[in-house]
Structure formats: C-alpha cells, structure tokens
Short mmCIF file of C-alpha atoms (C1' of nucleotides) in Angstrom, two decimals:
data_model
loop_
_atom_site.label_atom_id
_atom_site.label_comp_id
_atom_site.label_asym_id
_atom_site.label_seq_id
_atom_site.Cartn_x
_atom_site.Cartn_y
_atom_site.Cartn_z
CA MET A 1 121.70 145.36 83.84
CA LEU A 2 122.25 144.41 87.51
CA LEU A 3 119.64 142.08 88.97
CA ASP A 4 118.88 140.35 92.26
CA PRO A 5 119.14 136.64 91.34
CA ALA A 6 116.26 135.87 93.71
CA LYS A 7 113.99 137.83 91.37
CA VAL A 8 115.14 135.84 88.35
CA ARG A 9 113.87 132.32 87.67
CA ILE A 10 115.29 129.68 85.31
CA TRP A 11 113.47 129.22 82.01
CA PRO A 12 112.02 125.68 82.10
CA GLY A 13 113.11 125.07 78.50
CA ASN A 14 116.78 125.22 79.53
CA ALA A 15 118.70 121.98 79.08
CA ARG A 16 120.60 122.28 82.31
CA LEU A 17 118.94 120.78 85.38
CA TYR A 18 119.35 123.53 87.97
CA GLN A 19 119.01 121.07 90.85
CA HIS A 20 122.14 119.26 89.60
CA LEU A 21 124.27 122.39 90.02
CA THR A 22 126.44 122.35 93.12
CA GLU A 23 129.21 124.39 94.69
CA ASP A 24 131.63 121.72 93.47
CA ASN A 25 130.68 121.69 89.79
CA CYS A 26 130.50 125.53 89.73
CA ARG A 27 133.66 126.02 91.81
CA GLU A 28 135.77 127.25 88.93
CA LEU A 29 133.19 129.86 87.92
CA ILE A 30 132.64 130.95 91.53
CA ASP A 31 136.40 131.42 91.98
CA SER A 32 136.72 133.44 88.77
CA ILE A 33 133.83 135.71 89.79
CA ILE A 34 135.54 136.34 93.15
CA ALA A 35 138.89 136.93 91.45
CA GLU A 36 137.42 139.42 88.99
CA GLY A 37 135.33 141.20 91.62
CA GLY A 38 132.03 140.26 90.03
CA GLN A 39 130.40 138.61 87.04
CA LYS A 40 131.99 139.90 83.82
CA VAL A 41 130.03 138.03 81.13
CA PRO A 42 126.33 138.90 81.24
CA ALA A 43 123.66 136.21 81.11
CA VAL A 44 120.69 136.52 78.76
CA VAL A 45 117.28 136.95 80.39
CA ARG A 46 113.80 137.85 79.25
CA ARG A 47 110.97 139.63 81.04
CA VAL A 48 108.22 137.49 82.60
CA GLU A 49 104.65 138.55 83.27
CA GLY A 50 102.19 137.32 85.89
CA ASP A 51 104.77 135.94 88.34
CA PRO A 52 104.81 138.03 91.55
CA ASP A 53 108.08 136.40 92.71
CA HIS A 54 110.13 136.90 89.55
CA ASP A 55 110.73 139.72 87.08
CA TYR A 56 112.94 137.84 84.58
CA GLU A 57 113.90 134.32 83.56
CA VAL A 58 117.35 133.05 82.51
CA ILE A 59 117.61 131.89 78.91
CA ALA A 60 121.42 131.48 78.88
CA GLY A 61 123.59 131.72 81.98
CA THR A 62 122.19 129.19 84.45
CA ARG A 63 125.58 128.47 86.03
CA ARG A 64 126.23 132.20 86.42
CA HIS A 65 122.85 132.54 88.14
CA PHE A 66 123.66 129.63 90.49
CA SER A 67 127.15 130.98 91.23
CA ILE A 68 125.95 134.52 92.05
CA SER A 69 123.12 133.11 94.22
CA TRP A 70 125.63 130.90 96.03
CA LEU A 71 128.04 133.82 96.58
CA ARG A 72 125.24 136.02 97.96
CA ALA A 73 124.47 133.29 100.49
CA HIS A 74 128.16 132.86 101.37
CA SER A 75 129.92 136.10 102.37
CA TYR A 76 129.07 138.18 99.28
CA PRO A 77 125.50 139.46 99.95
CA ASP A 78 125.93 142.43 97.58
CA MET A 79 126.99 140.40 94.53
CA MET A 80 124.66 141.22 91.61
CA PHE A 81 123.55 139.06 88.68
CA VAL A 82 124.67 140.78 85.46
CA ALA A 83 122.32 140.16 82.57
CA GLN A 84 121.17 141.60 79.28
CA VAL A 85 117.48 141.55 78.51
CA ALA A 86 116.35 140.10 75.19
CA GLN A 87 112.95 139.84 73.57
CA LEU A 88 112.67 136.23 72.47
CA ASP A 89 109.87 133.80 71.77
CA ASP A 90 110.24 130.23 73.13
CA GLU A 91 111.77 128.83 69.95
CA ALA A 92 114.33 131.64 69.68
CA ALA A 93 115.09 131.23 73.40
CA PHE A 94 115.61 127.52 72.86
CA ARG A 95 118.02 128.13 69.97
CA LEU A 96 119.98 130.68 71.99
CA ALA A 97 120.21 128.37 75.01
CA ASP A 98 121.23 125.51 72.73
CA LEU A 99 123.99 127.58 71.12
CA GLU A 100 125.47 128.32 74.51
CA ASN A 101 125.14 124.71 75.66
CA ARG A 102 126.88 123.48 72.55
CA ALA A 103 129.78 125.83 73.20
CA ARG A 104 130.07 124.52 76.75
CA LYS A 105 130.86 120.90 77.54
CA ASP A 106 129.24 120.62 80.95
CA VAL A 107 125.68 119.92 79.82
CA THR A 108 125.41 116.15 79.75
CA ASP A 109 124.39 114.25 76.64
CA LEU A 110 121.25 113.01 78.36
CA GLU A 111 120.23 116.50 79.51
CA ARG A 112 120.73 117.79 76.01
CA ALA A 113 118.95 114.85 74.39
CA ARG A 114 115.90 115.17 76.63
CA ASN A 115 115.88 118.91 76.08
CA TYR A 116 115.84 118.33 72.31
CA ALA A 117 113.06 115.76 72.63
CA GLU A 118 110.94 118.20 74.62
CA ALA A 119 111.64 121.05 72.21
CA LEU A 120 110.78 118.85 69.23
CA GLY A 121 107.18 118.66 70.37
CA ALA A 122 107.00 122.10 71.94
CA HIS A 123 108.54 124.24 69.18
CA TYR A 124 108.75 122.20 65.99
CA GLY A 125 105.44 120.31 65.81
CA SER A 126 107.32 117.01 66.21
CA HIS A 127 109.02 117.55 62.82
CA LEU A 128 112.62 116.41 63.21
CA THR A 129 113.69 117.75 59.82
CA ARG A 130 112.35 121.23 60.58
CA MET A 131 114.13 121.22 63.92
CA ALA A 132 117.41 120.03 62.37
CA GLU A 133 117.25 122.83 59.80
CA ARG A 134 116.51 125.51 62.40
CA LEU A 135 119.30 124.35 64.72
CA LYS A 136 121.74 123.77 61.83
CA LEU A 137 122.18 120.13 62.89
CA SER A 138 122.21 117.00 60.77
CA LYS A 139 118.98 115.00 60.79
CA GLY A 140 120.90 111.82 61.52
CA TRP A 141 122.58 113.13 64.59
CA LEU A 142 119.42 114.77 65.91
CA SER A 143 117.57 111.52 65.34
CA LYS A 144 120.11 109.75 67.54
CA MET A 145 119.69 112.37 70.26
CA ILE A 146 115.92 111.95 70.27
CA LYS A 147 116.29 108.18 70.40
CA VAL A 148 118.63 108.34 73.42
CA ALA A 149 116.26 110.78 75.13
CA GLY A 150 113.69 107.98 75.17
CA ILE A 151 115.74 105.75 77.49
CA PRO A 152 113.51 105.52 80.57
CA ASP A 153 114.57 106.63 84.05
CA ASP A 154 114.63 103.13 85.53
CA ILE A 155 117.39 102.24 83.04
CA ILE A 156 119.28 105.47 83.77
CA GLU A 157 119.26 104.62 87.49
CA ALA A 158 121.55 101.67 86.78
CA PHE A 159 124.34 104.09 85.75
CA PRO A 160 126.61 105.80 88.29
CA SER A 161 124.91 109.10 87.36
CA PRO A 162 122.79 110.45 84.47
CA GLY A 163 125.89 112.33 83.33
CA ASP A 164 127.55 108.99 82.55
CA VAL A 165 125.01 108.22 79.84
CA GLN A 166 126.82 109.28 76.67
CA LEU A 167 125.20 109.56 73.28
CA LYS A 168 127.31 107.18 71.26
CA PRO A 169 127.37 104.18 73.59
CA ALA A 170 123.78 104.77 74.74
CA TYR A 171 122.38 104.69 71.22
CA PRO A 172 122.61 100.88 70.76
CA LEU A 173 120.90 100.54 74.14
CA ALA A 174 118.05 102.79 73.00
CA GLN A 175 117.75 100.66 69.86
CA ALA A 176 117.73 97.44 71.88
CA LEU A 177 114.82 98.77 73.95
CA ASP A 178 112.70 98.86 70.78
CA ASN A 179 112.61 95.08 70.86
CA HIS A 180 109.89 94.13 73.35
CA ALA A 181 111.44 90.84 74.43
CA ALA A 182 114.91 92.36 74.81
CA ALA A 183 113.50 95.39 76.63
CA THR A 184 111.94 93.18 79.30
CA THR A 185 115.27 91.55 80.18
CA ILE A 186 117.12 94.89 79.99
CA HIS A 187 114.66 96.48 82.44
CA ALA A 188 115.05 93.52 84.79
CA GLU A 189 118.86 93.71 84.61
CA ALA A 190 118.72 97.50 85.11
CA ALA A 191 116.65 97.04 88.27
CA ARG A 192 119.25 94.60 89.63
CA LEU A 193 122.12 96.93 88.75
CA ALA A 194 120.36 99.97 90.25
CA THR A 195 119.98 98.07 93.54
CA THR A 196 123.67 97.13 93.46
CA GLN A 197 124.64 100.75 92.77
CA ARG A 198 122.55 101.97 95.72
CA GLU A 199 124.15 99.38 98.01
CA ARG A 200 127.62 100.40 96.85
CA ARG A 201 126.87 104.08 97.42
CA ALA A 202 125.57 103.31 100.91
CA ALA A 203 128.74 101.33 101.67
CA GLY A 204 130.96 104.10 100.32
CA ALA A 205 132.26 101.81 97.57
CA PRO A 206 132.90 103.08 94.03
CA PRO A 207 129.96 102.51 91.66
CA ILE A 208 130.12 100.03 88.78
CA PRO A 209 131.46 102.13 85.88
CA ALA A 210 129.13 103.21 83.08
CA ALA A 211 130.92 101.15 80.41
CA GLU A 212 130.40 97.99 82.45
CA ILE A 213 126.73 98.87 83.10
CA LEU A 214 126.14 99.41 79.40
CA LYS A 215 127.81 96.12 78.51
CA ARG A 216 125.71 94.19 81.04
CA LEU A 217 122.48 95.81 79.86
CA LEU A 218 123.23 95.07 76.21
CA ASP A 219 124.30 91.53 77.06
CA ALA A 220 121.20 90.85 79.16
CA PRO A 221 118.99 89.66 76.26
CA ARG A 222 121.81 87.50 74.86
CA VAL A 223 122.56 85.93 78.25
CA ALA A 224 118.84 85.29 78.71
CA VAL A 225 118.73 83.01 75.67
CA SER A 226 122.12 81.46 76.55
CA GLU A 227 123.62 82.18 73.17
CA PRO A 228 127.10 80.62 73.06
CA LYS A 229 129.62 83.44 72.68
CA GLU A 230 132.27 82.91 70.05
CA GLU A 231 135.82 83.32 71.32
CA PRO A 232 138.11 85.57 69.26
CA PHE A 233 140.42 83.65 66.92
CA THR A 234 143.89 83.24 68.43
CA TRP A 235 146.92 81.75 66.71
CA THR A 236 149.22 79.99 69.17
CA THR A 237 152.83 78.91 68.74
CA ARG A 238 153.87 75.29 69.04
CA TYR A 239 154.85 76.14 72.65
CA GLY A 240 151.24 77.03 73.37
CA ARG A 241 151.78 80.80 73.58
CA PRO A 242 149.37 83.14 71.79
CA ALA A 243 151.15 84.89 68.90
CA LEU A 244 148.23 86.87 67.48
CA THR A 245 144.55 87.46 68.13
CA VAL A 246 141.84 88.73 65.77
CA GLN A 247 140.25 91.66 67.60
CA SER A 248 137.63 92.45 64.98
CA ALA A 249 136.72 91.56 61.40
CA ASN A 250 134.10 93.63 59.64
CA ARG A 251 133.53 95.48 56.41
CA GLN A 252 135.93 98.27 57.48
CA GLY A 253 138.79 95.76 57.76
CA ILE A 254 140.48 93.34 60.09
CA THR A 255 142.19 94.32 63.35
CA ILE A 256 144.83 91.88 64.56
CA ARG A 257 146.97 92.13 67.69
CA PHE A 258 150.44 90.58 67.69
CA HIS A 259 151.35 89.54 71.22
CA ALA A 260 154.68 90.48 72.71
CA GLY A 261 156.63 87.66 74.30
CA SER A 262 155.16 84.87 72.19
CA GLY A 263 158.61 83.71 71.19
CA ALA A 264 157.62 83.64 67.52
CA ASP A 265 160.19 84.84 64.99
CA MET A 266 159.38 86.84 61.84
CA GLU A 267 158.88 83.74 59.75
CA THR A 268 156.49 82.20 62.28
CA LEU A 269 154.51 85.45 62.56
CA ALA A 270 154.20 85.62 58.76
CA THR A 271 152.86 82.06 58.79
CA ALA A 272 150.48 82.93 61.63
CA LEU A 273 149.19 85.92 59.68
CA ARG A 274 148.66 83.83 56.54
CA ASP A 275 146.84 81.11 58.53
CA THR A 276 144.64 83.70 60.20
CA LEU A 277 143.68 85.42 56.94
CA GLU A 278 142.88 82.05 55.37
CA HIS A 279 140.80 81.10 58.43
CA LEU A 280 138.80 84.36 58.15
CA GLU A 281 138.40 83.87 54.41
CA ARG A 282 136.93 80.39 54.93
CA ARG A 283 134.43 81.85 57.41
CA GLY A 284 133.38 84.57 54.97
CA MET A 285 134.98 87.30 57.08
CA GLY A 286 138.09 87.83 54.99
CA LEU A 287 139.28 90.79 52.97
CA GLN A 288 138.23 89.11 49.71
CA GLN A 289 134.54 88.92 50.71
"C1'" DG B 1 162.91 110.96 83.96
"C1'" DC B 2 161.46 114.44 80.75
"C1'" DC B 3 160.18 116.24 76.36
"C1'" DG B 4 158.55 116.26 71.73
"C1'" DC B 5 156.72 113.89 68.02
"C1'" DA B 6 154.03 110.20 65.85
"C1'" DT B 7 150.37 107.22 66.06
"C1'" DC B 8 146.18 105.47 67.81
"C1'" DT B 9 141.59 105.77 69.74
"C1'" DC B 10 137.44 107.85 70.70
"C1'" DT B 11 133.76 111.09 70.01
"C1'" DA B 12 130.87 114.54 67.79
"C1'" DA B 13 128.87 115.58 63.84
"C1'" DG B 14 127.56 115.33 58.93
"C1'" DG B 15 126.05 112.98 54.74
"C1'" DA B 16 124.15 109.20 52.07
"C1'" DT B 17 120.98 105.82 51.85
"C1'" DC B 18 117.24 102.96 53.24
"C1'" DC B 19 112.60 102.19 54.71
"C1'" DA B 20 107.80 102.92 56.06
"C1'" DT C 1 108.46 112.78 52.72
"C1'" DG C 2 110.25 112.19 57.18
"C1'" DG C 3 112.74 109.50 60.24
"C1'" DA C 4 116.21 105.87 61.16
"C1'" DT C 5 120.45 103.81 60.32
"C1'" DC C 6 125.00 103.25 58.70
"C1'" DC C 7 129.28 105.01 57.34
"C1'" DT C 8 132.74 108.59 57.07
"C1'" DT C 9 135.44 112.44 58.63
"C1'" DA C 10 137.68 115.84 61.55
"C1'" DG C 11 139.54 116.91 65.70
"C1'" DA C 12 140.88 116.23 70.45
"C1'" DG C 13 142.98 113.57 73.76
"C1'" DA C 14 145.60 109.45 75.09
"C1'" DT C 15 149.38 106.58 74.48
"C1'" DG C 16 153.78 104.97 72.86
"C1'" DC C 17 158.39 105.68 71.63
"C1'" DG C 18 162.86 107.58 70.73
"C1'" DG C 19 166.27 111.07 71.83
"C1'" DC C 20 168.43 113.68 75.26
#
DNA sequence: GCCGCATCTCTAAGGATCCA
DNA sequence: TGGATCCTTAGAGATGCGGC
C-alpha cells in the first residue's frame, strides 16, 4: 500500500523517540532508498479513527517514515511511504514494535527500558512476569530494564546524551538511587555535571564521557562520607619498580597484572606471586576462602 | 606493514535463587 | 507468588601476536 507519510502518524507506544531522528542518523537508510528508487521493505501500520489529520499510525517502521518524509521535503516530492496494514490491538502492536526494535540496534537502552516500563502498566497490569512471558524475555533481564527506566531525567542530563545510558552500567546507578541518602548526593552531583556538560557544549568542547559520568555519580555518596579508598595491592621489586598488581579479587577468582619492564626475573615473579596470594589469603580474599 | 589466528573483554540475555 | 538480585553463558568485537 502506498501512503502519503503526512497522513500517517507515529503510534505513541513506539519505543523510538521520533524527535530524536535526524538526517544524520537516518542517512544510511535515506541513501539506500534513493539508490533503490524507493522504499523496498514495507512498514507496518494500522488504521486510526477519529483523527481528521491522519488515516494510519506506524507500528513498525518509524525510521522509514522519517526518511520518506525527509526525502519528500528534499527533492523527492513524489516519494511514497510503503506500508502494509495490520489489525492489531495495543498489546499486539507493542510486541510487534518490540520485535523489530530488538532486531535493530539503533533504539537506545533507555528508550527501550522506558518503553517497557510504560507498556508494563499499559498492557500487562503491572505484572512483570506476565509481560516477560508474553515477550519471551527472562524476568531477571526485564526487571533490570524496568529498574533502569526509573532513572530520573535530571540524572540523565548529566550524560552526554540519553543514548549513552546503557543498561548494564546504568543498573548499579538505578540501585544506588533506591538509597535515600545516596540518592540526594547523586542528584546533587548530577546537577553539577549537567551544568558542566552544558558549558562544554556551548564552548564546543567534547562532553565528559558517559563512563566517567557514571563513575562520578556512583562515587558521589562514597566521597560525601570521605570513605578512605583502598589502593590495589602492588608487589614492588627491591629497585622500587612495580612487578605485579592485583586488579580484582572476588568469588570468581583473582586477576593479577604482571608489569612489563619491572626488571624481575622468573624466580622473583614466582616469589611475588606467592607473596601476593599469601597476602590475599590473610585478608580473607584468597582462593582458599 | 599487513594478514590471520588466538585470546581477551564486554554486553545481552537467561536461569537460579533469594526475599518480601 | 512476584519481583529483585546474582551468577553464568554465548557471541561479538577489540586487541595482541606471530608469520610473511
């Protein structure tokens, strides 16, 4: 079916934020549509009633809708939006849109998480288990998504962009916000960082990267109570050069880095390793624990 | 310097278990 | 019972290294 994109609106339950689509992030798709002389893969739309401005709404194919609209406004006024019409209720529409978003990688974690959180209440009566079963997702992973979706906007503003908020690293932050005292310091630090980011943008300087932002936010409560930070254990040679450093010691195992250029021979390194393991053992962090 | 292979690291996702 | 958390696994991408 060939449609005028102006008569097609975006379904509000779609994860993708239409206002975040730009010529730049759709450039590849726009170029392929030009190269192929039109849109080859149809979007999925459904009929809408009671809206004088629109006949259909897009369930899956938001980027295609944006790209065709953009092309019509830029030298290709006859380009048509190719779509197939489906009869879907909101929950089925959500599942279809989700399937497509999962296949693509350009929907950000935060967009997806917030979309899930909204759908949880709207389509699944706030029952996470029911939603996980319907979407064929694990409860655990969905639970994480919902948790991350709850990170408030004033925290997100500290990041270079909402797209930089990734599920895995953001999850500990969402957990930290559950603690009232910690949340207060995190919000305060986020406000400071957001101001810095705005100043950097205005000055044309690169923003503070997301990993650094996350670290500062998570550290904020610890810094606030001035907890002394323990330095990683380092074994140094008799010439004062570091031979090895314990990078981590947890129940999965111990990660040790041997430093190049320490001047230590095999025998010295073996001694260093033995000393280090004994040190960890004494502190209850060894392999024998 | 380039290429191919091995290894490491990171992430998405699932499963088991715990807890309210 | 439902949700949260922790741990594991598979796979993709990055990195390192040796041979040419």
